[in-house]
Amino acid sequence: MANEVIGTVLITEDEIKAKAVELGEIITNDFAGEEVILVGILRGSVPWMAELMKRINLSMKIDFMACSSYGADTKSSGQVKIVKDLEFDISGKNVIIVEDIVDSGLTLKYLKGYMEARNVGSVRICTLLDKPSRRKVDIHVDYSGFKVDDKFIVGYGLDYDQKYRNLPYITYLEEE
């Protein structure tokens, strides 16, 4: 996308915060009395994870992983590469993978299997955005914020070639 044009606002910052409150309460109830480990998938999940974790009233640890499947393109390559792994042992723990968007599902399917191989107590998935029309694999999303159409979404952590992450809302890039 040589000359990107930002579309209209799809989801406002206030709507995102309200969804974080809603999902935070559900997660708190689902894991009442237990500890959870939130694993943010860098870099896009950072604003969403920061908003969500403030709304979860449990004993919690956080960690991050970095995976690559996009590069400077608008479509996933389908190849998942772990660039940064977890820093501590997750065996026996309740892990919640926090993602910005579930698109093809390839990255999350890979990561869920990767974590299950580490003998976790449970693995759940929480995403700000879900784009089911682009699924290439069957992956269950336990906590989903908003469903979005098949557009190239940016804002609130989501990027195109590292740009637009700082937008305080969700929008999309217009097709050229």
Short mmCIF file of C-alpha atoms in Angstrom, two decimals:
data_model
loop_
_atom_site.label_atom_id
_atom_site.label_comp_id
_atom_site.label_asym_id
_atom_site.label_seq_id
_atom_site.Cartn_x
_atom_site.Cartn_y
_atom_site.Cartn_z
CA MET A 1 0.00 0.00 0.00
CA ALA A 2 2.09 2.85 -1.29
CA ASN A 3 -0.38 5.64 -0.44
CA GLU A 4 -2.40 4.48 2.54
CA VAL A 5 -5.68 6.22 3.26
CA ILE A 6 -7.29 5.76 6.66
CA GLY A 7 -10.98 4.84 6.63
CA THR A 8 -13.66 5.84 9.11
CA VAL A 9 -13.52 4.94 12.80
CA LEU A 10 -14.91 1.44 13.33
CA ILE A 11 -14.49 1.12 17.11
CA THR A 12 -13.90 4.05 19.47
CA GLU A 13 -11.53 4.18 22.41
CA ASP A 14 -14.50 4.28 24.80
CA GLU A 15 -15.98 1.14 23.21
CA ILE A 16 -12.61 -0.63 23.60
CA LYS A 17 -12.39 0.33 27.27
CA ALA A 18 -15.95 -0.86 27.92
CA LYS A 19 -15.13 -4.20 26.25
CA ALA A 20 -12.03 -4.53 28.46
CA VAL A 21 -14.24 -4.08 31.55
CA GLU A 22 -16.68 -6.72 30.28
CA LEU A 23 -14.04 -9.31 29.38
CA GLY A 24 -12.00 -8.56 32.51
CA GLU A 25 -15.03 -9.44 34.65
CA ILE A 26 -15.60 -12.67 32.74
CA ILE A 27 -11.95 -13.71 33.07
CA THR A 28 -12.00 -12.82 36.78
CA ASN A 29 -15.05 -15.07 37.27
CA ASP A 30 -13.66 -17.89 35.11
CA PHE A 31 -10.43 -18.07 37.13
CA ALA A 32 -11.74 -17.04 40.57
CA GLY A 33 -9.15 -17.78 43.24
CA GLU A 34 -6.50 -18.80 40.71
CA GLU A 35 -3.47 -17.13 39.19
CA VAL A 36 -3.29 -16.34 35.50
CA ILE A 37 -0.42 -15.50 33.21
CA LEU A 38 -1.24 -13.06 30.46
CA VAL A 39 1.00 -13.57 27.45
CA GLY A 40 0.87 -10.59 25.12
CA ILE A 41 1.83 -11.16 21.52
CA LEU A 42 4.10 -8.28 20.57
CA ARG A 43 3.76 -5.68 19.37
CA GLY A 44 0.12 -5.20 18.49
CA SER A 45 -1.39 -6.53 21.71
CA VAL A 46 0.31 -4.03 24.03
CA PRO A 47 -2.44 -1.35 24.25
CA TRP A 48 -5.20 -3.98 24.51
CA MET A 49 -3.34 -6.03 27.11
CA ALA A 50 -2.64 -2.91 29.19
CA GLU A 51 -6.34 -2.02 29.12
CA LEU A 52 -7.50 -5.57 29.83
CA MET A 53 -5.12 -6.37 32.70
CA LYS A 54 -6.36 -3.37 34.69
CA ARG A 55 -9.81 -4.99 34.62
CA ILE A 56 -8.82 -8.48 35.83
CA ASN A 57 -9.03 -8.88 39.60
CA LEU A 58 -6.80 -11.93 40.06
CA SER A 59 -3.25 -12.80 40.99
CA MET A 60 -1.47 -12.24 37.70
CA LYS A 61 1.86 -12.38 35.95
CA ILE A 62 2.55 -11.05 32.50
CA ASP A 63 5.01 -11.98 29.81
CA PHE A 64 5.39 -11.37 26.11
CA MET A 65 6.18 -13.29 22.98
CA ALA A 66 7.05 -11.88 19.59
CA CYS A 67 6.07 -13.76 16.48
CA SER A 68 6.31 -12.81 12.86
CA SER A 69 3.98 -13.75 10.03
CA TYR A 70 3.30 -10.44 8.25
CA GLY A 71 6.44 -8.34 7.78
CA ALA A 72 5.67 -5.30 5.60
CA ASP A 73 2.76 -6.95 3.81
CA THR A 74 -0.98 -6.80 4.35
CA LYS A 75 -1.51 -10.58 4.25
CA SER A 76 -0.08 -13.24 6.56
CA SER A 77 2.69 -15.32 5.03
CA GLY A 78 1.40 -18.39 6.87
CA GLN A 79 4.86 -19.01 8.33
CA VAL A 80 5.11 -18.40 12.09
CA LYS A 81 8.50 -17.53 13.52
CA ILE A 82 9.05 -16.97 17.25
CA VAL A 83 11.27 -13.92 17.62
CA LYS A 84 11.01 -13.60 21.44
CA ASP A 85 10.03 -16.46 23.70
CA LEU A 86 8.65 -16.43 27.25
CA GLU A 87 10.97 -15.55 30.09
CA PHE A 88 9.63 -17.93 32.75
CA ASP A 89 8.22 -21.41 33.17
CA ILE A 90 4.50 -21.75 32.43
CA SER A 91 4.08 -25.44 33.22
CA GLY A 92 0.97 -26.05 35.30
CA LYS A 93 -0.15 -22.43 34.91
CA ASN A 94 -3.33 -20.87 33.51
CA VAL A 95 -2.18 -19.00 30.41
CA ILE A 96 -4.23 -16.46 28.51
CA ILE A 97 -2.76 -15.51 25.15
CA VAL A 98 -3.64 -11.88 24.48
CA GLU A 99 -3.80 -10.90 20.82
CA ASP A 100 -4.72 -7.78 18.94
CA ILE A 101 -6.53 -9.59 16.12
CA VAL A 102 -7.31 -13.15 15.09
CA ASP A 103 -7.17 -13.31 11.32
CA SER A 104 -6.14 -16.55 9.62
CA GLY A 105 -5.71 -18.22 13.02
CA LEU A 106 -2.39 -19.73 11.96
CA THR A 107 -0.27 -17.87 14.52
CA LEU A 108 -2.62 -18.63 17.41
CA LYS A 109 -3.02 -22.28 16.50
CA TYR A 110 0.77 -22.59 16.45
CA LEU A 111 1.17 -20.71 19.75
CA LYS A 112 -1.56 -22.66 21.51
CA GLY A 113 0.10 -25.95 20.54
CA TYR A 114 3.50 -24.55 21.51
CA MET A 115 2.21 -23.68 24.99
CA GLU A 116 0.29 -26.92 25.45
CA ALA A 117 3.56 -28.75 24.75
CA ARG A 118 4.93 -26.94 27.83
CA ASN A 119 2.33 -28.72 29.99
CA VAL A 120 0.34 -25.66 30.98
CA GLY A 121 -2.69 -26.01 33.22
CA SER A 122 -4.87 -24.32 30.61
CA VAL A 123 -4.51 -22.11 27.55
CA ARG A 124 -7.16 -19.62 26.59
CA ILE A 125 -7.20 -16.94 23.94
CA CYS A 126 -8.33 -13.35 24.36
CA THR A 127 -8.42 -11.02 21.38
CA LEU A 128 -9.50 -7.46 20.86
CA LEU A 129 -10.61 -8.16 17.29
CA ASP A 130 -11.81 -11.24 15.49
CA LYS A 131 -11.93 -11.55 11.69
CA PRO A 132 -13.65 -14.94 11.17
CA SER A 133 -14.03 -14.48 7.41
CA ARG A 134 -10.25 -14.95 7.02
CA ARG A 135 -9.86 -18.17 9.06
CA LYS A 136 -7.61 -20.80 7.52
CA VAL A 137 -7.57 -23.09 10.56
CA ASP A 138 -10.05 -24.02 13.25
CA ILE A 139 -9.14 -22.09 16.40
CA HIS A 140 -11.41 -21.36 19.34
CA VAL A 141 -11.27 -17.82 20.73
CA ASP A 142 -12.36 -17.85 24.37
CA TYR A 143 -12.66 -14.10 24.91
CA SER A 144 -13.41 -11.96 21.88
CA GLY A 145 -13.86 -8.20 21.80
CA PHE A 146 -15.28 -7.24 18.42
CA LYS A 147 -15.86 -8.96 15.09
CA VAL A 148 -14.51 -7.01 12.11
CA ASP A 149 -14.99 -7.30 8.38
CA ASP A 150 -12.29 -8.36 5.94
CA LYS A 151 -10.46 -5.03 5.83
CA PHE A 152 -6.87 -4.23 6.72
CA ILE A 153 -7.40 -3.03 10.29
CA VAL A 154 -5.10 -0.51 12.00
CA GLY A 155 -5.07 1.47 15.23
CA TYR A 156 -4.93 0.68 18.95
CA GLY A 157 -1.77 -1.36 18.48
CA LEU A 158 -2.48 -2.77 15.03
CA ASP A 159 -0.17 -1.57 12.31
CA TYR A 160 0.73 -1.48 8.68
CA ASP A 161 4.52 -1.57 8.32
CA GLN A 162 4.86 -0.32 11.94
CA LYS A 163 2.62 2.74 11.35
CA TYR A 164 -0.76 3.61 12.91
CA ARG A 165 -0.25 1.67 16.17
CA ASN A 166 -0.70 4.89 18.14
CA LEU A 167 -4.22 5.64 16.91
CA PRO A 168 -6.55 5.56 19.96
CA TYR A 169 -9.31 3.82 17.98
CA ILE A 170 -9.79 1.04 15.41
CA THR A 171 -10.00 1.93 11.74
CA TYR A 172 -8.87 0.43 8.44
CA LEU A 173 -6.82 1.26 5.39
CA GLU A 174 -8.82 2.01 2.27
CA GLU A 175 -8.26 -0.21 -0.76
CA GLU A 176 -6.35 1.51 -3.53
#
